Amino acid sequence: MLRSTSAIVGRHVRAVTIGPANQTSIRAFRISKANMPPSAAHGAASANGESVPDVGVVPVPKVEGTWTVDKALNTFSATKPAEGTTSPVPYFHILERLKTTKREGWKRFGINRGESIADHMYRMSLMTMLCPPALAKKLDLSRCMKMCLVHDMAESLVGDITPVEGVPKPEKSRREAETMDYITGRLLGGVNGGDVGAQIREIWQEYEDSETLESVFVHDIDKMELLLQMIEYEKRGEGKLDLGEFAYVKLKIALPEVKEWAEELVQQREEFWGGRQHSRGDVRSDGGVGTDFKKKQESFYEGHGQGQKK
């Protein structure tokens, strides 16, 4: 005898036809489902009846004393990448950390499941494709896209260091340079003759030095992407979330073409807030940010995108 019923497949309910041949397997499915803990029954971590860690969470390495790459790597367990091989696969694995590491600035406002570092860099790379034509003629846009995709690569180990953490800028730069040497040397040095690793290191350094027009443009895009995310979170927060301290970065945008984009965003934000009190990123007046925090921002962004333009 055949009869119809429904089975849960993932989150979807699908009609199935049941006959004598598959009654046993369906019954076994129901029993095993009933014996699962509630979290596992809804797709949470469980394997053969044993709980497993939340594999979607990859914490930033916590290092005691002077930060080094090797100390950070020693916090890894089974995920420590192999070094000195001719395969790019270990490098592919380290890139996962850019997907799982969150941008830290939002967490202070309770946004714990916000954008990742990879999210940020990906949108930046797509934004460069819409560079205004007059500026695009002066740029190597292919190089700009690559720069967007590698400029925060060191944060795979270092994490996203923000102005409020109090890490001096020279120390932040040291950690990031050491990490890039590790990635492009110890992981990629033997891959395809080391050429790709050398190119990544060169493009990353160009961004850090901020002396070419390409690097100035990408620094501006970095700030523009932050402003976009700020406004998007505020709108999603329905006016209960004032992220205006991040609006400060609009003052650090160098190129007129990107400034024009930023002004459009600022106008959108003012329309969203209307007459309600909100911060605009200036020193504490009319809802501005505190003087101490402003000084930290000034130090953090000093030289970002302000270099000599070729």
Coordinates of C-alpha atoms in Angstrom, one line a residue:
M1 CA 0.0 0.0 0.0
L2 CA 1.3 3.4 -0.9
R3 CA 0.6 6.6 1.0
S4 CA 1.9 10.2 0.9
T5 CA 3.5 12.0 3.7
S6 CA 6.0 14.8 4.0
A7 CA 9.7 14.8 5.0
I8 CA 11.8 17.7 6.2
V9 CA 14.8 18.2 4.0
G10 CA 17.0 21.0 5.4
R11 CA 14.5 23.8 6.0
H12 CA 12.1 22.6 3.3
V13 CA 9.1 20.2 3.5
R14 CA 9.0 17.8 0.6
A15 CA 6.2 15.4 -0.2
V16 CA 7.3 11.7 -0.5
T17 CA 5.5 8.5 -1.3
I18 CA 6.0 5.7 1.2
G19 CA 5.6 2.0 0.5
P20 CA 6.6 -1.1 2.4
A21 CA 10.2 -1.0 1.2
N22 CA 11.0 2.3 2.9
Q23 CA 8.8 2.2 6.0
T24 CA 11.8 1.0 8.1
S25 CA 14.1 3.8 7.0
I26 CA 11.4 6.4 7.6
R27 CA 10.7 5.0 11.1
A28 CA 14.4 5.0 11.9
F29 CA 14.6 8.7 10.8
R30 CA 11.8 9.6 13.1
I31 CA 13.4 7.8 16.1
S32 CA 16.8 9.3 15.5
K33 CA 15.3 12.8 15.1
A34 CA 13.3 12.4 18.4
N35 CA 16.4 11.3 20.3
M36 CA 18.4 14.3 19.2
P37 CA 19.0 17.2 21.6
P38 CA 16.9 20.3 20.6
S39 CA 19.9 22.2 19.2
A40 CA 21.0 19.3 17.0
A41 CA 17.4 18.7 15.8
H42 CA 17.5 22.3 14.4
G43 CA 20.8 21.9 12.5
A44 CA 23.2 22.8 15.3
A45 CA 26.5 21.1 16.0
S46 CA 26.2 17.4 16.7
A47 CA 28.0 14.4 15.2
N48 CA 27.0 10.8 15.9
G49 CA 25.5 11.8 19.2
E50 CA 28.5 13.8 20.4
S51 CA 28.6 17.6 20.6
V52 CA 31.2 19.4 18.6
P53 CA 32.6 23.0 18.8
D54 CA 30.9 25.8 16.9
V55 CA 33.0 25.4 13.8
G56 CA 31.8 28.7 12.3
V57 CA 33.6 30.7 15.1
V58 CA 37.3 31.3 14.5
P59 CA 38.7 33.6 17.2
V60 CA 41.5 36.1 16.7
P61 CA 44.7 34.6 18.2
K62 CA 45.4 36.0 21.7
V63 CA 49.2 36.4 22.3
E64 CA 51.0 37.1 25.6
G65 CA 53.9 39.6 25.5
T66 CA 55.4 40.8 22.3
W67 CA 53.2 39.8 19.3
T68 CA 54.8 37.5 16.7
V69 CA 53.5 35.5 13.9
D70 CA 54.8 32.2 15.4
K71 CA 53.0 33.0 18.7
A72 CA 49.8 33.6 16.9
L73 CA 50.2 30.4 14.9
N74 CA 50.9 28.4 18.1
T75 CA 47.3 29.2 19.1
F76 CA 46.1 27.1 16.2
S77 CA 45.3 23.4 16.6
A78 CA 44.6 21.2 13.6
T79 CA 44.3 24.3 11.3
K80 CA 47.9 25.4 11.3
P81 CA 48.9 25.7 7.6
A82 CA 51.8 23.7 6.2
E83 CA 54.8 25.9 5.2
G84 CA 57.4 25.7 2.5
T85 CA 55.4 23.6 0.1
T86 CA 54.8 24.2 -3.6
S87 CA 51.0 23.9 -3.2
P88 CA 48.8 27.0 -2.7
V89 CA 46.4 25.1 -0.6
P90 CA 47.8 26.2 2.8
Y91 CA 47.4 29.8 1.7
F92 CA 43.8 29.1 0.6
H93 CA 43.2 27.8 4.2
I94 CA 44.6 31.0 5.8
L95 CA 42.3 33.1 3.7
E96 CA 39.3 31.5 5.5
R97 CA 40.2 33.6 8.5
L98 CA 39.4 36.7 6.5
K99 CA 35.9 35.3 6.1
T100 CA 35.4 34.4 9.7
T101 CA 37.1 37.4 11.4
K102 CA 34.6 40.3 12.0
R103 CA 35.4 44.0 11.7
E104 CA 35.9 45.0 15.3
G105 CA 34.6 48.6 15.3
W106 CA 30.9 47.6 15.1
K107 CA 31.1 45.3 18.2
R108 CA 31.3 48.3 20.6
F109 CA 27.7 49.1 19.4
G110 CA 26.4 45.6 19.9
I111 CA 26.8 44.5 16.3
N112 CA 28.4 41.2 17.0
R113 CA 27.4 39.4 13.8
G114 CA 28.5 42.2 11.4
E115 CA 30.6 42.2 8.3
S116 CA 33.8 40.2 8.0
I117 CA 37.1 41.5 6.7
A118 CA 36.5 39.6 3.5
D119 CA 33.0 41.2 3.2
H120 CA 34.6 44.6 3.4
M121 CA 37.4 43.9 0.9
Y122 CA 35.0 42.3 -1.6
R123 CA 32.7 45.2 -1.8
M124 CA 35.7 47.6 -2.1
S125 CA 37.0 45.6 -5.1
L126 CA 33.6 45.9 -6.8
M127 CA 33.3 49.6 -6.0
T128 CA 36.6 50.3 -7.9
M129 CA 34.9 49.0 -11.1
L130 CA 32.5 52.0 -10.9
C131 CA 35.3 54.6 -10.7
P132 CA 34.3 57.8 -12.5
P133 CA 35.7 57.8 -16.1
A134 CA 37.7 61.0 -15.7
L135 CA 39.6 59.4 -12.7
A136 CA 39.6 55.9 -14.2
K137 CA 41.7 57.1 -17.2
K138 CA 44.5 58.0 -14.7
L139 CA 44.4 54.7 -12.8
D140 CA 45.4 51.0 -13.3
L141 CA 42.0 49.7 -12.2
S142 CA 43.1 46.1 -12.3
R143 CA 45.9 46.9 -9.8
C144 CA 43.4 48.8 -7.7
M145 CA 41.1 45.8 -7.5
K146 CA 44.0 43.6 -6.5
M147 CA 44.9 46.2 -3.8
C148 CA 41.4 46.1 -2.4
L149 CA 41.6 42.3 -2.1
V150 CA 44.9 42.2 -0.3
H151 CA 45.1 45.5 1.7
D152 CA 43.7 43.9 4.9
M153 CA 45.1 40.4 4.4
A154 CA 47.4 40.7 7.4
E155 CA 44.3 40.8 9.6
S156 CA 43.9 37.1 9.0
L157 CA 46.4 36.7 11.9
V158 CA 46.6 40.2 13.5
G159 CA 42.9 40.8 13.6
D160 CA 41.1 44.1 12.9
I161 CA 42.9 46.6 15.2
T162 CA 40.8 49.8 15.7
P163 CA 41.7 53.2 17.2
V164 CA 40.1 52.4 20.6
E165 CA 42.4 49.5 21.3
G166 CA 45.4 51.7 22.0
V167 CA 47.9 49.7 19.9
P168 CA 50.5 52.3 18.7
K169 CA 50.5 52.7 14.9
P170 CA 54.2 51.6 14.5
E171 CA 53.3 48.4 16.4
K172 CA 50.3 47.8 14.3
S173 CA 52.4 48.2 11.2
R174 CA 55.1 45.9 12.5
R175 CA 52.6 43.1 13.2
E176 CA 51.0 43.5 9.8
A177 CA 54.3 43.6 7.9
E178 CA 55.5 40.4 9.7
T179 CA 52.3 38.7 8.8
M180 CA 52.6 39.6 5.2
D181 CA 56.1 38.3 5.1
Y182 CA 54.9 35.0 6.6
I183 CA 52.0 34.7 4.1
T184 CA 54.0 35.7 1.0
G185 CA 57.2 34.0 2.0
R186 CA 56.6 31.0 4.2
L187 CA 53.3 30.1 2.6
L188 CA 53.7 31.3 -1.0
G189 CA 57.5 31.5 -1.5
G190 CA 57.6 28.1 -3.1
V191 CA 54.3 28.4 -5.1
N192 CA 54.8 29.1 -8.8
G193 CA 58.3 30.3 -8.2
G194 CA 57.2 32.7 -5.5
D195 CA 56.0 35.3 -8.1
V196 CA 52.4 35.6 -6.9
G197 CA 53.6 36.0 -3.3
A198 CA 56.0 38.7 -4.3
Q199 CA 53.3 40.5 -6.2
I200 CA 50.9 40.4 -3.3
R201 CA 53.6 41.7 -0.9
E202 CA 54.5 44.5 -3.3
I203 CA 50.8 45.6 -3.8
W204 CA 50.2 45.5 -0.1
Q205 CA 53.3 47.6 0.6
E206 CA 52.2 50.1 -2.1
Y207 CA 48.9 50.5 -0.2
E208 CA 50.7 51.0 3.1
D209 CA 53.1 53.6 1.6
S210 CA 50.2 55.5 0.1
E211 CA 52.3 57.3 -2.5
T212 CA 50.7 56.3 -5.8
L213 CA 47.4 57.5 -7.2
E214 CA 46.2 53.9 -7.1
S215 CA 46.9 53.6 -3.4
V216 CA 45.3 57.0 -2.6
F217 CA 42.2 55.9 -4.5
V218 CA 42.0 52.6 -2.6
H219 CA 42.4 54.3 0.7
D220 CA 39.4 56.5 -0.3
I221 CA 37.4 53.5 -1.3
D222 CA 38.2 51.9 2.1
K223 CA 36.7 54.9 3.9
M224 CA 33.8 55.0 1.5
E225 CA 32.9 51.4 2.2
L226 CA 33.0 52.1 5.9
L227 CA 30.6 55.0 5.4
L228 CA 28.2 52.8 3.4
Q229 CA 28.2 50.1 6.1
M230 CA 27.7 52.7 8.8
I231 CA 24.6 54.1 7.2
E232 CA 23.2 50.6 6.3
Y233 CA 23.5 49.5 9.9
E234 CA 21.9 52.7 11.2
K235 CA 18.9 52.3 8.8
R236 CA 18.5 48.7 9.9
G237 CA 18.6 49.8 13.5
E238 CA 15.5 52.0 12.8
G239 CA 17.1 55.1 14.4
K240 CA 18.1 53.4 17.6
L241 CA 21.7 53.1 16.6
D242 CA 23.9 56.2 16.2
L243 CA 27.2 55.2 14.5
G244 CA 28.1 58.8 13.7
E245 CA 31.6 58.6 15.2
F246 CA 32.6 56.7 12.0
A247 CA 31.4 59.6 9.9
Y248 CA 34.8 61.3 10.8
V249 CA 36.5 59.3 8.0
K250 CA 34.7 61.4 5.3
L251 CA 37.1 64.2 6.3
K252 CA 40.1 62.0 5.3
I253 CA 38.9 61.3 1.8
A254 CA 41.4 62.8 -0.6
L255 CA 40.1 62.6 -4.2
P256 CA 37.2 64.9 -5.4
E257 CA 35.5 62.1 -7.2
V258 CA 35.2 59.9 -4.1
K259 CA 34.3 63.0 -2.0
E260 CA 31.3 63.5 -4.2
W261 CA 30.1 59.9 -3.4
A262 CA 30.7 60.6 0.3
E263 CA 28.7 63.8 0.2
E264 CA 25.8 61.9 -1.4
L265 CA 26.0 59.4 1.5
V266 CA 26.1 62.1 4.1
Q267 CA 23.0 63.7 2.6
Q268 CA 21.2 60.3 2.7
R269 CA 22.1 60.0 6.3
E270 CA 20.9 63.5 7.2
E271 CA 17.6 62.7 5.5
F272 CA 17.3 59.5 7.5
W273 CA 17.9 61.2 10.9
G274 CA 15.8 64.2 10.0
G275 CA 15.7 66.6 13.0
R276 CA 16.7 64.0 15.6
Q277 CA 19.9 64.4 17.5
H278 CA 22.8 62.4 16.1
S279 CA 26.6 62.4 15.8
R280 CA 28.3 63.7 12.7
G281 CA 31.8 62.6 13.5
D282 CA 33.0 66.0 14.7
V283 CA 34.2 66.9 18.2
R284 CA 31.5 66.7 20.9
S285 CA 29.0 69.4 19.9
D286 CA 25.6 68.8 18.4
G287 CA 26.1 65.1 19.2
G288 CA 29.7 64.8 18.1
V289 CA 32.3 62.4 19.4
G290 CA 34.6 63.1 22.4
T291 CA 37.9 64.9 22.0
D292 CA 40.0 61.9 23.3
F293 CA 38.4 59.6 20.7
K294 CA 38.9 62.2 18.0
K295 CA 42.7 62.3 18.8
K296 CA 42.8 58.5 18.5
Q297 CA 41.1 58.7 15.1
E298 CA 43.6 61.4 13.9
S299 CA 46.5 59.2 14.9
F300 CA 45.1 56.1 13.4
Y301 CA 44.3 57.7 10.0
E302 CA 47.4 59.8 9.8
G303 CA 48.9 59.4 6.3
H304 CA 46.1 57.1 5.1
G305 CA 45.6 58.1 1.5
Q306 CA 47.4 61.4 2.0
G307 CA 50.6 60.5 0.2
Q308 CA 52.3 61.9 -2.9
K309 CA 50.1 61.2 -5.9
K310 CA 51.9 60.2 -9.1

